[in-house]
PDB file of C-alpha atoms in Angstrom:
ATOM      1  CA  UNK A 146      44.286-168.952 -54.402  1.00 77.00           C
ATOM      2  CA  UNK A 147      45.987-167.434 -57.375  1.00 88.00           C
ATOM      3  CA  UNK A 148      46.410-169.349 -60.642  1.00 93.00           C
ATOM      4  CA  UNK A 149      49.921-170.367 -61.610  1.00 95.00           C
ATOM      5  CA  UNK A 150      51.280-169.157 -64.919  1.00 97.00           C
ATOM      6  CA  UNK A 151      54.144-170.644 -66.880  1.00 96.00           C
ATOM      7  CA  UNK A 152      56.610-169.820 -68.174  1.00 96.00           C
ATOM      8  CA  UNK A 153      57.524-166.680 -66.251  1.00 96.00           C
ATOM      9  CA  UNK A 154      59.167-165.172 -69.311  1.00 96.00           C
ATOM     10  CA  UNK A 155      59.592-165.905 -72.992  1.00 95.00           C
ATOM     11  CA  UNK A 156      61.880-164.312 -75.564  1.00 96.00           C
ATOM     12  CA  UNK A 157      60.967-164.934 -79.184  1.00 94.00           C
ATOM     13  CA  UNK A 158      61.959-163.792 -82.628  1.00 95.00           C
ATOM     14  CA  UNK A 159      59.227-162.170 -84.689  1.00 95.00           C
ATOM     15  CA  UNK A 160      57.219-164.875 -86.426  1.00 94.00           C
ATOM     16  CA  UNK A 161      57.789-167.568 -83.808  1.00 95.00           C
ATOM     17  CA  UNK A 162      55.028-169.187 -81.769  1.00 95.00           C
ATOM     18  CA  UNK A 163      54.499-169.202 -78.015  1.00 95.00           C
ATOM     19  CA  UNK A 164      52.293-170.984 -75.517  1.00 96.00           C
ATOM     20  CA  UNK A 165      51.435-169.557 -72.108  1.00 97.00           C
ATOM     21  CA  UNK A 166      49.811-171.751 -69.515  1.00 96.00           C
ATOM     22  CA  UNK A 167      47.538-170.935 -66.584  1.00 95.00           C
ATOM     23  CA  UNK A 168      46.557-173.576 -64.052  1.00 94.00           C
ATOM     24  CA  UNK A 169      44.475-173.548 -60.909  1.00 91.00           C
ATOM     25  CA  UNK A 170      44.098-175.768 -57.880  1.00 89.00           C
ATOM     26  CA  UNK A 171      40.401-174.852 -57.765  1.00 85.00           C
ATOM     27  CA  UNK A 172      37.638-175.715 -60.217  1.00 83.00           C
ATOM     28  CA  UNK A 173      37.382-172.967 -62.793  1.00 83.00           C
ATOM     29  CA  UNK A 174      34.280-171.474 -64.327  1.00 83.00           C
ATOM     30  CA  UNK A 175      36.123-169.159 -66.629  1.00 87.00           C
ATOM     31  CA  UNK A 176      39.531-167.836 -67.492  1.00 91.00           C
ATOM     32  CA  UNK A 177      40.046-164.250 -68.640  1.00 92.00           C
ATOM     33  CA  UNK A 178      43.199-163.385 -70.569  1.00 94.00           C
ATOM     34  CA  UNK A 179      44.678-159.889 -70.576  1.00 95.00           C
ATOM     35  CA  UNK A 180      47.791-158.316 -72.046  1.00 95.00           C
ATOM     36  CA  UNK A 181      49.501-155.417 -70.294  1.00 93.00           C
ATOM     37  CA  UNK A 182      52.178-153.222 -71.797  1.00 93.00           C
ATOM     38  CA  UNK A 183      54.566-151.409 -69.500  1.00 88.00           C
ATOM     39  CA  UNK A 184      52.867-148.547 -67.682  1.00 85.00           C
ATOM     40  CA  UNK A 185      49.462-149.226 -69.215  1.00 88.00           C
ATOM     41  CA  UNK A 186      46.208-150.852 -68.144  1.00 89.00           C
ATOM     42  CA  UNK A 187      45.526-154.525 -68.806  1.00 91.00           C
ATOM     43  CA  UNK A 188      43.756-154.977 -72.127  1.00 92.00           C
ATOM     44  CA  UNK A 189      41.177-157.697 -72.450  1.00 91.00           C
ATOM     45  CA  UNK A 190      41.945-160.460 -74.965  1.00 91.00           C
ATOM     46  CA  UNK A 191      39.341-163.167 -74.450  1.00 89.00           C
ATOM     47  CA  UNK A 192      37.282-165.210 -72.025  1.00 88.00           C
ATOM     48  CA  UNK A 193      37.349-168.984 -71.942  1.00 88.00           C
ATOM     49  CA  UNK A 194      34.257-170.525 -70.429  1.00 81.00           C
ATOM     50  CA  UNK A 195      33.591-173.775 -68.669  1.00 74.00           C
ATOM     51  CA  UNK A 196      32.863-176.276 -71.392  1.00 69.00           C
ATOM     52  CA  UNK A 197      36.342-176.480 -72.875  1.00 61.00           C
ATOM     53  CA  UNK A 198      35.724-174.259 -75.845  1.00 61.00           C
ATOM     54  CA  UNK A 199      38.542-172.693 -77.748  1.00 62.00           C
ATOM     55  CA  UNK A 200      38.444-169.059 -78.759  1.00 64.00           C
ATOM     56  CA  UNK A 201      40.497-166.989 -81.100  1.00 65.00           C
ATOM     57  CA  UNK A 202      41.452-163.365 -81.581  1.00 66.00           C
ATOM     58  CA  UNK A 203      43.501-162.604 -84.703  1.00 71.00           C
ATOM     59  CA  UNK A 204      46.545-164.864 -84.370  1.00 82.00           C
ATOM     60  CA  UNK A 205      45.973-165.396 -80.666  1.00 89.00           C
ATOM     61  CA  UNK A 206      43.857-168.322 -79.540  1.00 89.00           C
ATOM     62  CA  UNK A 207      43.255-170.105 -76.279  1.00 91.00           C
ATOM     63  CA  UNK A 208      41.882-173.307 -74.896  1.00 88.00           C
ATOM     64  CA  UNK A 209      40.344-174.285 -71.597  1.00 88.00           C
ATOM     65  CA  UNK A 210      40.655-177.762 -70.165  1.00 85.00           C
ATOM     66  CA  UNK A 211      38.132-178.113 -67.391  1.00 82.00           C
ATOM     67  CA  UNK A 212      39.393-181.454 -66.127  1.00 84.00           C
ATOM     68  CA  UNK A 213      42.960-180.252 -65.831  1.00 83.00           C
ATOM     69  CA  UNK A 214      41.774-176.893 -64.485  1.00 88.00           C
ATOM     70  CA  UNK A 215      43.997-175.076 -66.877  1.00 90.00           C
ATOM     71  CA  UNK A 216      43.969-172.755 -69.836  1.00 92.00           C
ATOM     72  CA  UNK A 217      46.587-172.176 -72.511  1.00 93.00           C
ATOM     73  CA  UNK A 218      47.101-169.096 -74.649  1.00 94.00           C
ATOM     74  CA  UNK A 219      48.610-169.662 -78.102  1.00 93.00           C
ATOM     75  CA  UNK A 220      50.364-166.868 -79.963  1.00 93.00           C
ATOM     76  CA  UNK A 221      51.003-167.780 -83.578  1.00 91.00           C
ATOM     77  CA  UNK A 222      53.492-166.036 -85.843  1.00 90.00           C
ATOM     78  CA  UNK A 223      54.196-163.464 -83.154  1.00 90.00           C
ATOM     79  CA  UNK A 224      54.426-159.789 -84.026  1.00 91.00           C
ATOM     80  CA  UNK A 225      56.399-157.064 -82.275  1.00 93.00           C
ATOM     81  CA  UNK A 226      53.101-155.679 -80.944  1.00 92.00           C
ATOM     82  CA  UNK A 227      52.534-158.878 -78.963  1.00 93.00           C
ATOM     83  CA  UNK A 228      55.260-157.922 -76.501  1.00 95.00           C
ATOM     84  CA  UNK A 229      53.989-157.351 -72.993  1.00 96.00           C
ATOM     85  CA  UNK A 230      52.941-159.214 -69.890  1.00 95.00           C
ATOM     86  CA  UNK A 231      50.120-161.701 -70.222  1.00 96.00           C
ATOM     87  CA  UNK A 232      47.896-162.306 -67.225  1.00 95.00           C
ATOM     88  CA  UNK A 233      45.232-164.906 -66.732  1.00 95.00           C
ATOM     89  CA  UNK A 234      42.406-163.997 -64.387  1.00 93.00           C
ATOM     90  CA  UNK A 235      40.179-166.716 -63.029  1.00 90.00           C
ATOM     91  CA  UNK A 236      36.648-166.980 -61.708  1.00 84.00           C
ATOM     92  CA  UNK A 237      36.054-169.983 -59.487  1.00 77.00           C
ATOM     93  CA  UNK A 238      32.390-169.312 -58.725  1.00 67.00           C
ATOM     94  CA  UNK A 239      29.700-169.343 -61.354  1.00 55.00           C
ATOM     95  CA  UNK A 240      27.210-167.122 -59.568  1.00 55.00           C
ATOM     96  CA  UNK A 241      26.059-163.791 -60.881  1.00 53.00           C
ATOM     97  CA  UNK A 242      27.821-161.954 -58.111  1.00 58.00           C
ATOM     98  CA  UNK A 243      30.402-159.251 -58.484  1.00 59.00           C
ATOM     99  CA  UNK A 244      33.351-161.557 -58.069  1.00 76.00           C
ATOM    100  CA  UNK A 245      36.690-160.022 -58.720  1.00 85.00           C
ATOM    101  CA  UNK A 246      39.215-161.740 -60.926  1.00 90.00           C
ATOM    102  CA  UNK A 247      42.124-163.556 -59.317  1.00 91.00           C
ATOM    103  CA  UNK A 248      45.174-162.971 -61.456  1.00 93.00           C
ATOM    104  CA  UNK A 249      48.321-164.995 -61.914  1.00 94.00           C
ATOM    105  CA  UNK A 250      51.759-163.417 -61.644  1.00 94.00           C
ATOM    106  CA  UNK A 251      51.974-162.932 -65.385  1.00 95.00           C
ATOM    107  CA  UNK A 252      54.167-164.115 -68.242  1.00 96.00           C
ATOM    108  CA  UNK A 253      56.560-161.585 -69.742  1.00 96.00           C
ATOM    109  CA  UNK A 254      56.735-161.935 -73.498  1.00 96.00           C
ATOM    110  CA  UNK A 255      59.506-160.197 -75.438  1.00 95.00           C
ATOM    111  CA  UNK A 256      59.435-160.271 -79.227  1.00 94.00           C
ATOM    112  CA  UNK A 257      62.656-159.388 -80.972  1.00 93.00           C
ATOM    113  CA  UNK A 258      62.878-158.345 -84.626  1.00 90.00           C
TER     114      UNK A 258
ATOM    115  CA  UNK B  43      34.342-146.741 -78.105  1.00 74.00           C
ATOM    116  CA  UNK B  44      33.326-146.245 -74.460  1.00 79.00           C
ATOM    117  CA  UNK B  45      36.118-146.562 -71.939  1.00 91.00           C
ATOM    118  CA  UNK B  46      36.810-146.382 -68.228  1.00 95.00           C
ATOM    119  CA  UNK B  47      38.571-143.174 -67.216  1.00 95.00           C
ATOM    120  CA  UNK B  48      40.535-142.433 -64.051  1.00 97.00           C
ATOM    121  CA  UNK B  49      41.874-139.299 -62.403  1.00 96.00           C
ATOM    122  CA  UNK B  50      44.467-138.290 -61.502  1.00 96.00           C
ATOM    123  CA  UNK B  51      46.972-140.262 -63.533  1.00 95.00           C
ATOM    124  CA  UNK B  52      49.584-139.782 -60.816  1.00 97.00           C
ATOM    125  CA  UNK B  53      49.140-138.826 -57.172  1.00 97.00           C
ATOM    126  CA  UNK B  54      51.965-138.128 -54.748  1.00 97.00           C
ATOM    127  CA  UNK B  55      51.105-137.904 -51.063  1.00 97.00           C
ATOM    128  CA  UNK B  56      52.711-137.908 -47.661  1.00 97.00           C
ATOM    129  CA  UNK B  57      52.336-140.901 -45.365  1.00 97.00           C
ATOM    130  CA  UNK B  58      49.265-140.505 -43.160  1.00 97.00           C
ATOM    131  CA  UNK B  59      47.382-138.310 -45.607  1.00 97.00           C
ATOM    132  CA  UNK B  60      44.028-139.166 -47.131  1.00 97.00           C
ATOM    133  CA  UNK B  61      43.716-139.690 -50.869  1.00 98.00           C
ATOM    134  CA  UNK B  62      40.722-140.109 -53.124  1.00 97.00           C
ATOM    135  CA  UNK B  63      41.105-141.821 -56.455  1.00 98.00           C
ATOM    136  CA  UNK B  64      38.409-141.230 -59.006  1.00 97.00           C
ATOM    137  CA  UNK B  65      36.975-143.374 -61.751  1.00 97.00           C
ATOM    138  CA  UNK B  66      34.242-142.935 -64.318  1.00 97.00           C
ATOM    139  CA  UNK B  67      33.078-146.410 -65.369  1.00 96.00           C
ATOM    140  CA  UNK B  68      31.527-147.132 -68.749  1.00 93.00           C
ATOM    141  CA  UNK B  69      28.129-145.473 -68.649  1.00 90.00           C
ATOM    142  CA  UNK B  70      25.713-148.405 -68.776  1.00 88.00           C
ATOM    143  CA  UNK B  71      27.792-150.734 -66.646  1.00 91.00           C
ATOM    144  CA  UNK B  72      26.477-152.000 -63.335  1.00 90.00           C
ATOM    145  CA  UNK B  73      29.456-153.643 -61.611  1.00 91.00           C
ATOM    146  CA  UNK B  74      32.537-151.734 -60.561  1.00 94.00           C
ATOM    147  CA  UNK B  75      35.887-152.887 -59.247  1.00 95.00           C
ATOM    148  CA  UNK B  76      39.131-151.610 -57.814  1.00 97.00           C
ATOM    149  CA  UNK B  77      42.380-153.494 -58.283  1.00 97.00           C
ATOM    150  CA  UNK B  78      45.912-152.562 -57.400  1.00 96.00           C
ATOM    151  CA  UNK B  79      49.272-153.515 -58.841  1.00 94.00           C
ATOM    152  CA  UNK B  80      52.459-152.983 -56.899  1.00 95.00           C
ATOM    153  CA  UNK B  81      55.340-152.231 -59.273  1.00 91.00           C
ATOM    154  CA  UNK B  82      56.467-155.370 -61.063  1.00 88.00           C
ATOM    155  CA  UNK B  83      53.869-157.586 -59.437  1.00 90.00           C
ATOM    156  CA  UNK B  84      50.505-159.067 -60.347  1.00 91.00           C
ATOM    157  CA  UNK B  85      47.170-157.297 -60.389  1.00 93.00           C
ATOM    158  CA  UNK B  86      45.317-157.815 -57.094  1.00 94.00           C
ATOM    159  CA  UNK B  87      41.586-157.538 -56.503  1.00 94.00           C
ATOM    160  CA  UNK B  88      40.529-155.056 -53.822  1.00 96.00           C
ATOM    161  CA  UNK B  89      36.764-154.625 -53.930  1.00 95.00           C
ATOM    162  CA  UNK B  90      33.664-154.984 -56.060  1.00 92.00           C
ATOM    163  CA  UNK B  91      30.611-152.752 -55.934  1.00 93.00           C
ATOM    164  CA  UNK B  92      27.080-153.279 -57.160  1.00 90.00           C
ATOM    165  CA  UNK B  93      23.777-151.588 -56.501  1.00 88.00           C
ATOM    166  CA  UNK B  94      25.417-148.979 -54.288  1.00 90.00           C
ATOM    167  CA  UNK B  95      27.068-151.393 -51.931  1.00 91.00           C
ATOM    168  CA  UNK B  96      30.172-153.482 -51.613  1.00 93.00           C
ATOM    169  CA  UNK B  97      29.638-156.986 -52.968  1.00 89.00           C
ATOM    170  CA  UNK B  98      32.983-158.527 -52.233  1.00 89.00           C
ATOM    171  CA  UNK B  99      36.292-157.374 -50.798  1.00 91.00           C
ATOM    172  CA  UNK B 100      39.716-158.906 -50.410  1.00 91.00           C
ATOM    173  CA  UNK B 101      41.925-159.080 -47.336  1.00 91.00           C
ATOM    174  CA  UNK B 102      43.821-156.066 -48.629  1.00 94.00           C
ATOM    175  CA  UNK B 103      40.694-153.895 -48.392  1.00 95.00           C
ATOM    176  CA  UNK B 104      40.824-153.100 -44.675  1.00 94.00           C
ATOM    177  CA  UNK B 105      39.242-150.295 -42.657  1.00 95.00           C
ATOM    178  CA  UNK B 106      41.571-147.747 -44.226  1.00 96.00           C
ATOM    179  CA  UNK B 107      39.845-148.192 -47.562  1.00 97.00           C
ATOM    180  CA  UNK B 108      36.370-147.155 -48.602  1.00 97.00           C
ATOM    181  CA  UNK B 109      34.486-146.867 -51.862  1.00 97.00           C
ATOM    182  CA  UNK B 110      31.638-144.670 -52.892  1.00 95.00           C
ATOM    183  CA  UNK B 111      29.494-143.834 -55.867  1.00 93.00           C
ATOM    184  CA  UNK B 112      28.709-140.228 -54.990  1.00 87.00           C
ATOM    185  CA  UNK B 113      26.681-139.566 -58.125  1.00 87.00           C
ATOM    186  CA  UNK B 114      25.515-141.361 -61.233  1.00 79.00           C
ATOM    187  CA  UNK B 115      28.873-141.413 -62.921  1.00 87.00           C
ATOM    188  CA  UNK B 116      31.813-141.370 -60.493  1.00 93.00           C
ATOM    189  CA  UNK B 117      33.192-144.252 -58.472  1.00 96.00           C
ATOM    190  CA  UNK B 118      35.806-143.395 -55.875  1.00 97.00           C
ATOM    191  CA  UNK B 119      38.363-145.191 -53.741  1.00 98.00           C
ATOM    192  CA  UNK B 120      39.417-143.440 -50.539  1.00 98.00           C
ATOM    193  CA  UNK B 121      42.455-144.352 -48.493  1.00 97.00           C
ATOM    194  CA  UNK B 122      42.114-142.649 -45.110  1.00 96.00           C
ATOM    195  CA  UNK B 123      45.667-142.701 -43.828  1.00 95.00           C
ATOM    196  CA  UNK B 124      48.142-143.742 -46.471  1.00 97.00           C
ATOM    197  CA  UNK B 125      51.096-145.976 -45.713  1.00 96.00           C
ATOM    198  CA  UNK B 126      54.290-146.465 -47.685  1.00 97.00           C
ATOM    199  CA  UNK B 127      53.085-149.898 -48.775  1.00 96.00           C
ATOM    200  CA  UNK B 128      50.010-148.364 -50.405  1.00 97.00           C
ATOM    201  CA  UNK B 129      52.257-147.125 -53.202  1.00 97.00           C
ATOM    202  CA  UNK B 130      50.972-148.896 -56.300  1.00 97.00           C
ATOM    203  CA  UNK B 131      49.033-148.489 -59.515  1.00 96.00           C
ATOM    204  CA  UNK B 132      45.311-148.541 -58.809  1.00 97.00           C
ATOM    205  CA  UNK B 133      43.027-149.712 -61.583  1.00 97.00           C
ATOM    206  CA  UNK B 134      39.304-149.239 -61.784  1.00 97.00           C
ATOM    207  CA  UNK B 135      37.302-151.723 -63.864  1.00 96.00           C
ATOM    208  CA  UNK B 136      33.682-152.100 -64.809  1.00 94.00           C
ATOM    209  CA  UNK B 137      31.464-154.658 -66.483  1.00 90.00           C
ATOM    210  CA  UNK B 138      28.024-154.535 -67.980  1.00 87.00           C
ATOM    211  CA  UNK B 139      26.274-156.999 -65.711  1.00 76.00           C
ATOM    212  CA  UNK B 140      24.005-158.640 -68.255  1.00 72.00           C
ATOM    213  CA  UNK B 141      26.031-161.803 -67.741  1.00 67.00           C
ATOM    214  CA  UNK B 142      27.479-163.275 -64.568  1.00 69.00           C
ATOM    215  CA  UNK B 143      30.961-162.540 -63.324  1.00 65.00           C
ATOM    216  CA  UNK B 144      32.325-165.682 -64.904  1.00 67.00           C
ATOM    217  CA  UNK B 145      31.324-164.727 -68.432  1.00 72.00           C
ATOM    218  CA  UNK B 146      31.322-160.943 -68.477  1.00 79.00           C
ATOM    219  CA  UNK B 147      34.296-158.876 -69.614  1.00 87.00           C
ATOM    220  CA  UNK B 148      35.839-156.464 -67.143  1.00 91.00           C
ATOM    221  CA  UNK B 149      37.220-153.335 -68.796  1.00 93.00           C
ATOM    222  CA  UNK B 150      40.107-151.626 -67.060  1.00 95.00           C
ATOM    223  CA  UNK B 151      40.854-147.940 -66.831  1.00 95.00           C
ATOM    224  CA  UNK B 152      44.350-146.504 -67.415  1.00 94.00           C
ATOM    225  CA  UNK B 153      45.151-146.474 -63.702  1.00 96.00           C
ATOM    226  CA  UNK B 154      46.299-143.980 -61.082  1.00 97.00           C
ATOM    227  CA  UNK B 155      49.857-144.271 -59.907  1.00 97.00           C
ATOM    228  CA  UNK B 156      49.903-143.546 -56.164  1.00 98.00           C
ATOM    229  CA  UNK B 157      53.227-142.690 -54.581  1.00 98.00           C
ATOM    230  CA  UNK B 158      53.337-142.418 -50.797  1.00 97.00           C
ATOM    231  CA  UNK B 159      56.392-140.637 -49.392  1.00 96.00           C
TER     232      UNK B 159
END
């Protein structure tokens, strides 16, 4: 089952903050965040692992709440380059197999000057 | 920096024709994937491949689809008889394999846009 992302879309002014949520009805072992610009491939941002750790990448950070089976992506002081669609991909099995990622429907982020 | 490459970037075909999409994964990676994305929709997993065989496939990956690693570098997706609904962007991805699927980064190629007329 696919994770549910919210909100579906966000419009911000440059410099504002945003939070994108990803929740699952299944127990999660990891959440993988990607950003995709129109017509391009998804670009990897970060992986959040079971254990609730928080990771950061420049002004983008994320958290993973195991109990709530959800992850949140935080974009601080957004820049024009942050515009795009953000997808969370989940892994619900911790084995070493070649499991594919199950992606949410994405959150469209538009940053205006 | 190593990257996944895909050819062609755009393929136009007639319904019922066979197409082969090609990918060159990152050279020391062991796990390979195909995903597709219908215009405006989410990325959907099709199939994963490891040690020269399919490891996992989704419901979308029916008998019309096949994958192959014909040599040490290429990874291909074949659609035997294309349908209109196969029109989508097809992404190849690969990961190193030193870690499990839950902790290993999948790197995506630029995609092949398939248009079925």
